[in-house]
PDB file of C-alpha atoms and ligand atoms in Angstrom:
ATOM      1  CA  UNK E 278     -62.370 -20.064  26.475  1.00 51.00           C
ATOM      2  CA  UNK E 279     -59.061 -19.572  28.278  1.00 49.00           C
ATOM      3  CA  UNK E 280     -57.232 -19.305  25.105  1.00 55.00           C
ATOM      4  CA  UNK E 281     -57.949 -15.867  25.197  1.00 91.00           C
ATOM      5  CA  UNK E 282     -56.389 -15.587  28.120  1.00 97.00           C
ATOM      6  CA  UNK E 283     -52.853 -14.636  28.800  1.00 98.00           C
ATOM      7  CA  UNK E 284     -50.158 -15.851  31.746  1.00 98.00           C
ATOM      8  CA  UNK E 285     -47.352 -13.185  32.589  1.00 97.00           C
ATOM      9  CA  UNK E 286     -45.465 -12.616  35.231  1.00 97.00           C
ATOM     10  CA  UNK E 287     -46.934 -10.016  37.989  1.00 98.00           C
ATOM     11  CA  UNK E 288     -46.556  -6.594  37.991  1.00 97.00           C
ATOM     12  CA  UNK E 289     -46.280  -4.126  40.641  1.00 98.00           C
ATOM     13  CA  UNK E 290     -49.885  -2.739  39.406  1.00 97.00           C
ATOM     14  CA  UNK E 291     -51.381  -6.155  39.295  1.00 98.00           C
ATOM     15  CA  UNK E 292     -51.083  -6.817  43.195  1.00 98.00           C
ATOM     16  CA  UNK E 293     -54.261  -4.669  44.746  1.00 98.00           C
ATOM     17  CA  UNK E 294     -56.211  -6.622  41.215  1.00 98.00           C
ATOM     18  CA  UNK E 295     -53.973 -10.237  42.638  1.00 98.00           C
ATOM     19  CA  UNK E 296     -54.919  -9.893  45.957  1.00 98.00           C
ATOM     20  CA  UNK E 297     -58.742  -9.400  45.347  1.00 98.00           C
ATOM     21  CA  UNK E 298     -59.168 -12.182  43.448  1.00 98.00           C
ATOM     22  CA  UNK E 299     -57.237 -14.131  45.811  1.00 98.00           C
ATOM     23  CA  UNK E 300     -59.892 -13.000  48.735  1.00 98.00           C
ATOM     24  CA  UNK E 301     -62.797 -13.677  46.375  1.00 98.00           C
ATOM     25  CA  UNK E 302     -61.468 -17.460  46.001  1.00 98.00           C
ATOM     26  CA  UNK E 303     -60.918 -17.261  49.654  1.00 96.00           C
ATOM     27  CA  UNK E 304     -57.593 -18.013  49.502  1.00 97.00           C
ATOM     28  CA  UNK E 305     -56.657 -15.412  52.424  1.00 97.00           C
ATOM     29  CA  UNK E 306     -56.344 -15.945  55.926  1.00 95.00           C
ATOM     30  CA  UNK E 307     -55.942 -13.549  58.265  1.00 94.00           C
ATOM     31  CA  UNK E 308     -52.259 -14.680  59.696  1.00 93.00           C
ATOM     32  CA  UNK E 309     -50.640 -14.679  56.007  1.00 94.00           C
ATOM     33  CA  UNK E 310     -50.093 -11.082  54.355  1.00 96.00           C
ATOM     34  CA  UNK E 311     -50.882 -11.883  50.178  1.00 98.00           C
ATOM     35  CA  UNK E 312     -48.837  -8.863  49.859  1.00 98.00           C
ATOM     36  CA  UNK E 313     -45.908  -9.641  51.795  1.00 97.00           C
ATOM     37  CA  UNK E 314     -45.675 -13.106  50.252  1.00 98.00           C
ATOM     38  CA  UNK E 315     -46.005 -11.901  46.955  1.00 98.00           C
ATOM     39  CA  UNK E 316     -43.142  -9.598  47.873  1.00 98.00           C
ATOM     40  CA  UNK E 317     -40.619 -12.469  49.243  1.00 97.00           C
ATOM     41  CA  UNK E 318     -41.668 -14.717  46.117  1.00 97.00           C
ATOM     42  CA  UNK E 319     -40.520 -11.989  43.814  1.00 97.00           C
ATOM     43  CA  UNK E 320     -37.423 -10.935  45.716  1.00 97.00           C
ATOM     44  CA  UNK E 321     -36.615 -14.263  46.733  1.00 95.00           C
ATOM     45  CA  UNK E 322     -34.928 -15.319  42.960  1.00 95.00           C
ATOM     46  CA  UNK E 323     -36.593 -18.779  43.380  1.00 96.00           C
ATOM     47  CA  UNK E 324     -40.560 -17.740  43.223  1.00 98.00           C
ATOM     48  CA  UNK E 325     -42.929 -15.956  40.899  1.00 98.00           C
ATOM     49  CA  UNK E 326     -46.654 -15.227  40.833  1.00 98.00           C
ATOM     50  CA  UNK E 327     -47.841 -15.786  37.502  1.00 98.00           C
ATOM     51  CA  UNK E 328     -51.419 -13.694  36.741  1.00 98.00           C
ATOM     52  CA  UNK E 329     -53.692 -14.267  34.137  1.00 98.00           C
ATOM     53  CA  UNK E 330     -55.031 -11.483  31.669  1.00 98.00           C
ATOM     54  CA  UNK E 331     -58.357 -10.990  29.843  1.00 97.00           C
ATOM     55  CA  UNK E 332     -58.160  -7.555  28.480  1.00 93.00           C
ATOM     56  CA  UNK E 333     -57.324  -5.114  31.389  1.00 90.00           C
ATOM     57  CA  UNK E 334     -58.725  -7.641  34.250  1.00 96.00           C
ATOM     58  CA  UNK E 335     -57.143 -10.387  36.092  1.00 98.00           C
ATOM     59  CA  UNK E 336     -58.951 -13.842  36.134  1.00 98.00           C
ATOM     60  CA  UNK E 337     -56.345 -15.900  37.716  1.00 98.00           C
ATOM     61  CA  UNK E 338     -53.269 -16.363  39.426  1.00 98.00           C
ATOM     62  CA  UNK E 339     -50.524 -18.628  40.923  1.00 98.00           C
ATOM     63  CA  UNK E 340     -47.436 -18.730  43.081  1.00 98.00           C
ATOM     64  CA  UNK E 341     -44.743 -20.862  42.391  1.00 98.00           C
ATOM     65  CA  UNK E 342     -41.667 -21.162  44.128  1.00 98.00           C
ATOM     66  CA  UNK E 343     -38.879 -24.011  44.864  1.00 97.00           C
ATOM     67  CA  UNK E 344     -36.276 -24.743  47.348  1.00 94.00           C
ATOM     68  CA  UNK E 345     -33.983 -27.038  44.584  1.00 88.00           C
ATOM     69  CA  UNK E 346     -35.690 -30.547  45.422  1.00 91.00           C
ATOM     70  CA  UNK E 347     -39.474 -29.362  45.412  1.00 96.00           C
ATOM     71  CA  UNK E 348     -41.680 -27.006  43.518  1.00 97.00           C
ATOM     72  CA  UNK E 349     -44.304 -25.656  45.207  1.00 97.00           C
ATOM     73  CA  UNK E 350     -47.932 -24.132  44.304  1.00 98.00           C
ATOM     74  CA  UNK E 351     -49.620 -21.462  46.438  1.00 98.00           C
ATOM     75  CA  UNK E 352     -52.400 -19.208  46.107  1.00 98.00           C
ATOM     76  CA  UNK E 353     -53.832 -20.745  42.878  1.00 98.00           C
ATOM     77  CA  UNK E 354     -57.059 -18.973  42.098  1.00 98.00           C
ATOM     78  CA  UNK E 355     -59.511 -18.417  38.469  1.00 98.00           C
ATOM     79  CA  UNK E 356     -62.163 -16.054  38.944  1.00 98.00           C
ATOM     80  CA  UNK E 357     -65.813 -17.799  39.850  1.00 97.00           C
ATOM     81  CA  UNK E 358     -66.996 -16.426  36.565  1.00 96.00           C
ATOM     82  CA  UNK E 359     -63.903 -17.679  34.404  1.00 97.00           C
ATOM     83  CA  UNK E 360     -64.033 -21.590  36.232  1.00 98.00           C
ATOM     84  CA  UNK E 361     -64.425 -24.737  34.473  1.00 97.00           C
ATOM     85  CA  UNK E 362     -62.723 -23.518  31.152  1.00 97.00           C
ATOM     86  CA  UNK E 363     -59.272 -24.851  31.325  1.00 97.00           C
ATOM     87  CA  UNK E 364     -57.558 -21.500  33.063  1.00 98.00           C
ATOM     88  CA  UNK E 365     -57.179 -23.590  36.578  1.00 98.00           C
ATOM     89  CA  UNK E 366     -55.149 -26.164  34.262  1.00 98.00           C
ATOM     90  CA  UNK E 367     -53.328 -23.734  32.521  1.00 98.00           C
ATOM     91  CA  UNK E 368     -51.709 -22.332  35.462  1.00 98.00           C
ATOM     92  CA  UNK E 369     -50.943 -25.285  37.037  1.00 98.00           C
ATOM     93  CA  UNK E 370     -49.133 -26.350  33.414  1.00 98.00           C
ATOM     94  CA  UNK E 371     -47.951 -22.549  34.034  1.00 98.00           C
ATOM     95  CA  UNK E 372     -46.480 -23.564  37.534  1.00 98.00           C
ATOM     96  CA  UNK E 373     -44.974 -27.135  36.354  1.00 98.00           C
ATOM     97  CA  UNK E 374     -43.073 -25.794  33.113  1.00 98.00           C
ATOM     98  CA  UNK E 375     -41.686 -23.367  35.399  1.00 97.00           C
ATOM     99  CA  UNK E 376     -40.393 -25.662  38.152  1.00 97.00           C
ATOM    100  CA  UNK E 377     -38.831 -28.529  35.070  1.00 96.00           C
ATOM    101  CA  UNK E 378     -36.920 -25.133  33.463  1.00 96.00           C
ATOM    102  CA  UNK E 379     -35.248 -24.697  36.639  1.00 96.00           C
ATOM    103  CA  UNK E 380     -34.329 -28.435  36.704  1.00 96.00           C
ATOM    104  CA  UNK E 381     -36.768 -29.227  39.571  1.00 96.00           C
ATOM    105  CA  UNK E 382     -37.947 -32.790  39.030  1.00 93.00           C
ATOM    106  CA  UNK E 383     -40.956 -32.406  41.285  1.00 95.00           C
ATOM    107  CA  UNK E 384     -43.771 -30.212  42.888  1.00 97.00           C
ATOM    108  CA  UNK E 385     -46.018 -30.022  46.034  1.00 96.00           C
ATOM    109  CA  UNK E 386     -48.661 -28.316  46.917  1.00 96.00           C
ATOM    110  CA  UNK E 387     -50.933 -27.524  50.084  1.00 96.00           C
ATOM    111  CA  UNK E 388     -54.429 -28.674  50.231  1.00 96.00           C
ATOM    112  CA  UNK E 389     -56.196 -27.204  53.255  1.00 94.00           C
ATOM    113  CA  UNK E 390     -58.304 -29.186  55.094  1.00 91.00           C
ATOM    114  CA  UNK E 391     -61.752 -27.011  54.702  1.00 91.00           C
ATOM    115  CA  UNK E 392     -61.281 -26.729  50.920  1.00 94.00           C
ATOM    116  CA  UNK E 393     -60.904 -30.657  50.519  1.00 94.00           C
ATOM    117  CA  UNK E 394     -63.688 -30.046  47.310  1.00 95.00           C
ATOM    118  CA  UNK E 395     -60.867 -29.312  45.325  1.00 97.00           C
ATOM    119  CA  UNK E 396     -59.008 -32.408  45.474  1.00 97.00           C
ATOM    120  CA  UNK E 397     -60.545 -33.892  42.680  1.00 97.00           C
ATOM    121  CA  UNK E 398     -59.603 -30.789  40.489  1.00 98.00           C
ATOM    122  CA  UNK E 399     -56.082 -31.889  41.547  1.00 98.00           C
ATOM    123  CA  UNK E 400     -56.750 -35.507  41.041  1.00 97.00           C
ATOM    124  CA  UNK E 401     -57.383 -34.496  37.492  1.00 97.00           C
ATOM    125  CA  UNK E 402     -54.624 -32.980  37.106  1.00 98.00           C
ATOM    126  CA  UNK E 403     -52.757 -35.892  37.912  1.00 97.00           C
ATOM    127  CA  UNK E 404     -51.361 -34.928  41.349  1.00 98.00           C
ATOM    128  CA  UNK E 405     -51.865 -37.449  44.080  1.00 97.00           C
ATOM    129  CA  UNK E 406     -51.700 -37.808  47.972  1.00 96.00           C
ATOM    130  CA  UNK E 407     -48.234 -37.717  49.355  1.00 94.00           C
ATOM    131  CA  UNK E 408     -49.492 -39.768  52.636  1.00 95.00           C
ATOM    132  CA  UNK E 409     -47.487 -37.565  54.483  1.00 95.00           C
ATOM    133  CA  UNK E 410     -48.755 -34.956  56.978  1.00 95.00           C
ATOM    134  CA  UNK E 411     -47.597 -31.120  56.654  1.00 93.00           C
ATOM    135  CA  UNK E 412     -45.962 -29.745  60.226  1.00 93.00           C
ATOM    136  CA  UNK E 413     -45.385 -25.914  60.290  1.00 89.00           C
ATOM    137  CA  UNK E 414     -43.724 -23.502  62.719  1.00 91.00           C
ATOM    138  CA  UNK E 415     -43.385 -19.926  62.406  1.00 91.00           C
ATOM    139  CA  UNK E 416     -39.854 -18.530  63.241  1.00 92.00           C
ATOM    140  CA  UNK E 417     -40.843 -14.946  63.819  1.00 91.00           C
ATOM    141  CA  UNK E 418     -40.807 -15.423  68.276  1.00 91.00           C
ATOM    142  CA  UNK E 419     -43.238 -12.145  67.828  1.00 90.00           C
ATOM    143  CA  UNK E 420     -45.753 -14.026  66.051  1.00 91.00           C
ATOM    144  CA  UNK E 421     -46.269 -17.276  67.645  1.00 93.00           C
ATOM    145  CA  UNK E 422     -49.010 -16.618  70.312  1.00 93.00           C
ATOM    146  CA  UNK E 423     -50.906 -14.066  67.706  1.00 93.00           C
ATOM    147  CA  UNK E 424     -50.968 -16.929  65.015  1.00 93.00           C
ATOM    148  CA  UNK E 425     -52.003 -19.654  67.683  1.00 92.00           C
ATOM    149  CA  UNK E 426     -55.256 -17.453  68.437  1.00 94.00           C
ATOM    150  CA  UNK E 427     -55.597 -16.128  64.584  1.00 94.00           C
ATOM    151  CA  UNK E 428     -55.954 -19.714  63.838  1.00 92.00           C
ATOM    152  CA  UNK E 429     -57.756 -21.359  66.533  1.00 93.00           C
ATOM    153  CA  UNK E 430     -60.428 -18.168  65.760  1.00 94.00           C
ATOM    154  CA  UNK E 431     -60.348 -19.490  62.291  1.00 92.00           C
ATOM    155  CA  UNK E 432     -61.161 -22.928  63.390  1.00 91.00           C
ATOM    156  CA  UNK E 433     -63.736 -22.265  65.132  1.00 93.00           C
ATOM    157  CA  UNK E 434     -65.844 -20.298  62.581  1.00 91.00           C
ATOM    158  CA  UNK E 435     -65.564 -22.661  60.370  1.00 89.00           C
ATOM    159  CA  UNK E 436     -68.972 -24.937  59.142  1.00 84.00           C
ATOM    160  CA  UNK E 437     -69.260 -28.266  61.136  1.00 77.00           C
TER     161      UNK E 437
HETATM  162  C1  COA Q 203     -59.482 -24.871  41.697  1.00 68.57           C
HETATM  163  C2  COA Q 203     -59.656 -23.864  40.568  1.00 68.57           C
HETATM  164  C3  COA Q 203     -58.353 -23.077  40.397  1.00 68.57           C
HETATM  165  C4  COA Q 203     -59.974 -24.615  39.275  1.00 68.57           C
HETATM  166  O1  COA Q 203     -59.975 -23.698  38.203  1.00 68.57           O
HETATM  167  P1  COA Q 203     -60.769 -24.004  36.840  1.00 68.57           P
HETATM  168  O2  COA Q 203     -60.330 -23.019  35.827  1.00 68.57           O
HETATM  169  O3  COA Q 203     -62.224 -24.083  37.114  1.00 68.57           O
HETATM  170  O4  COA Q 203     -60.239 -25.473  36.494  1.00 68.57           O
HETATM  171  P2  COA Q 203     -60.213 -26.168  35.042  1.00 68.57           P
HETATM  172  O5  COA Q 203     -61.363 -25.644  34.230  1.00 68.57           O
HETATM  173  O6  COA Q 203     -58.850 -26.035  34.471  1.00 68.57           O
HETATM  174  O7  COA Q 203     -60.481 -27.680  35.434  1.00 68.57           O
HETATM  175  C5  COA Q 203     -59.555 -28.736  35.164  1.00 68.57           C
HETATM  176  C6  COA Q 203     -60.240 -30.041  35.463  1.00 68.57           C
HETATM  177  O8  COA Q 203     -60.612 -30.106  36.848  1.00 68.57           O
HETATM  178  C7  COA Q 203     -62.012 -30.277  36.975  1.00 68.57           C
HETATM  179  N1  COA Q 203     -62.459 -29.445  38.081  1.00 68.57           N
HETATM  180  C8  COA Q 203     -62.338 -28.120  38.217  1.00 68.57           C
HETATM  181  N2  COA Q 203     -62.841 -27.707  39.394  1.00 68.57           N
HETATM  182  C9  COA Q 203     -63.292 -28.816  40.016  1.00 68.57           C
HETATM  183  C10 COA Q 203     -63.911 -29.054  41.272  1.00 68.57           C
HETATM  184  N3  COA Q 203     -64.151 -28.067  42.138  1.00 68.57           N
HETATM  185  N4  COA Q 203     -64.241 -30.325  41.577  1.00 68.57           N
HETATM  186  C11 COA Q 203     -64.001 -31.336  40.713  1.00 68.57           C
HETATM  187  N5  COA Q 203     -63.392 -31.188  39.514  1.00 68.57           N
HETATM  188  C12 COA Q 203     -63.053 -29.924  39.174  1.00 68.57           C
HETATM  189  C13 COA Q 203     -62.599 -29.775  35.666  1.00 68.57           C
HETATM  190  O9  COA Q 203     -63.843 -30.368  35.406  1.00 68.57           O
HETATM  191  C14 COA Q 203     -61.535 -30.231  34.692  1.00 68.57           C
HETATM  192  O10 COA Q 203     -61.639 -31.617  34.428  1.00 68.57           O
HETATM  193  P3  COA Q 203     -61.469 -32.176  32.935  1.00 68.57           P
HETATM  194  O11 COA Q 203     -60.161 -31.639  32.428  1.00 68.57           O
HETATM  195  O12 COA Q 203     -61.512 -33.634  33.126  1.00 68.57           O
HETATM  196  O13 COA Q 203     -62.622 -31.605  32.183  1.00 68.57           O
HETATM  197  C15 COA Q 203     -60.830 -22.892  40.884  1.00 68.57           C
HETATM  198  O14 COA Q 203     -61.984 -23.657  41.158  1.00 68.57           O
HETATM  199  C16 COA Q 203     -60.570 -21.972  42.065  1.00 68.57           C
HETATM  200  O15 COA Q 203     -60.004 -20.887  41.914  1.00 68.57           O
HETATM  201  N6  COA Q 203     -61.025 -22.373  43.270  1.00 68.57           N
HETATM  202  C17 COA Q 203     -60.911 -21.534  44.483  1.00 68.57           C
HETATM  203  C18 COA Q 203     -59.492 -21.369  44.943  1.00 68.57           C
HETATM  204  C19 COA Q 203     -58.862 -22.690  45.351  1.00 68.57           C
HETATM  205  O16 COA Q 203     -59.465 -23.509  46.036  1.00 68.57           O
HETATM  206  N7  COA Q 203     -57.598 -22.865  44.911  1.00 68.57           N
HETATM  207  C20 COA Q 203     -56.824 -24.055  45.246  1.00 68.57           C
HETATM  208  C21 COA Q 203     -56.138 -23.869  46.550  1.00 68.57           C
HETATM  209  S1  COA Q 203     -55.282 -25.370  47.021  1.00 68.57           S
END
C-alpha cells in the first residue's frame, strides 16, 4: 500500500499539512513548538523532516537529525487511516539511510512514557532498550518555571 507513497524532504507549504498530522498522532505537547523545531532541524545543516506524499496529502512524517555520534528520530507519525501498511517502516528506513550517508554509525530515539504501546512497533523494527534513562534541561532561563508547570499539567491529565 505504501508503495504508492512518496518520502521527500519538507517544504515550506507542507508545515501547517506536517504539523496537523503530527497533532492527530498526538505527537504535540504544549511546551515544544512543531514549527519552531521544524525550523531549527532545517536550518540547523544536521536535521531534516522527511514527509510522506499520497497525491496532494501528507500521510506521514519524520525528523531526523544527528550530533556526529548519534542519529536521532523525532516526531515520527503515519496517518490513523494509512497505519499498518509498511509507511511507519519506511520512514524509519527513511531516517536510518539518512543518518549511515552522513557516516553516523548509530541512532536513538525517544519513547515517551504514556505512548509505551509503541514499543513493540520499534521492537520490530529491530531497535532495542538502551537501559539508560533520558535527563533533559532546558537552557532558555525564561522557560524553566513555564515548562515545569506545562508539564506537571500534562502529567496530571494523563489516564491512570
Ligand atoms: C508508530 C507508527 C508510526 C507505525 O506506523 P505504521 O505505518 O502503522 O507501521 P508499519 O505498518 O510500518 O509497521 C511495521 C511493523 O510494526 C508493527 N506495528 C505497527 N504498529 C504497531 C503497534 N502499535 N503495536 C505493535 N506492533 C505494531 C506492524 O505490525 C509491523 O510489523 P511486521 O513488519 O512484523 O508486520 C504509527 O502507529 C503512528 O503514527 N503512531 C502514532 C505516533 C507515534 O506514536 N509515533 C512514535 C513516537 S515515538
Amino acid at each position: 500500500m505504501s508503495d504508492a507513497i512518496t518520502l521527500a524532504p519538507i517544504t515550506d507549504g507542507d508545515i501547517p499539512a506536517v504539523v496537523d498530522l503530527w497533532a492527530r498522532c498526538g505527537l504535540i505537547r504544549p511546551w515544544n513548538d512543531p514549527i519552531e523545531d521544524i525550523r531549527i532541524a532545517r536550518d540547523s545543516g544536521h536535521g531534516t523532516v522527511v514527509v510522506a506524499r499520497a497525491g496532494e496529502g501528507i500521510v506521514g512524517a519524520v525528523m531526523i537529525g544527528h550530533d556526529g555520534h548519534r542519529g536521532a528520530v523525532y516526531y515520527l507519525a503515519v496517518d490513523p487511516e494509512a497505519r499498518l501498511g509498511g509507511l511507519g517502516r519506511r520512514l524509519v528506513g527513511e531516517a536510518e539511510a539518512w543518518c549511515r550517508a552522513r557516516g553516523v554509525p548509530k541512532i536513538n530515539l525517544l519513547v515517551r512514557k504514556e505512548n509505551a504501546g509503541v514499543l513493540a512497533f520499534y521492537e520490530a523494527l529491530g531497535f532495542a532498550d538502551t537501559h539508560s534513562v533520558c535527563l533533559y534541561r532546558t537552557l532558555d532561563p525564561d522557560k524553566v518555571e513555564r515548562e515545569k508547570a506545562q508539564k506537571a499539567a500534562w502529567a496530571a491529565n494523563l489516564p491512570r
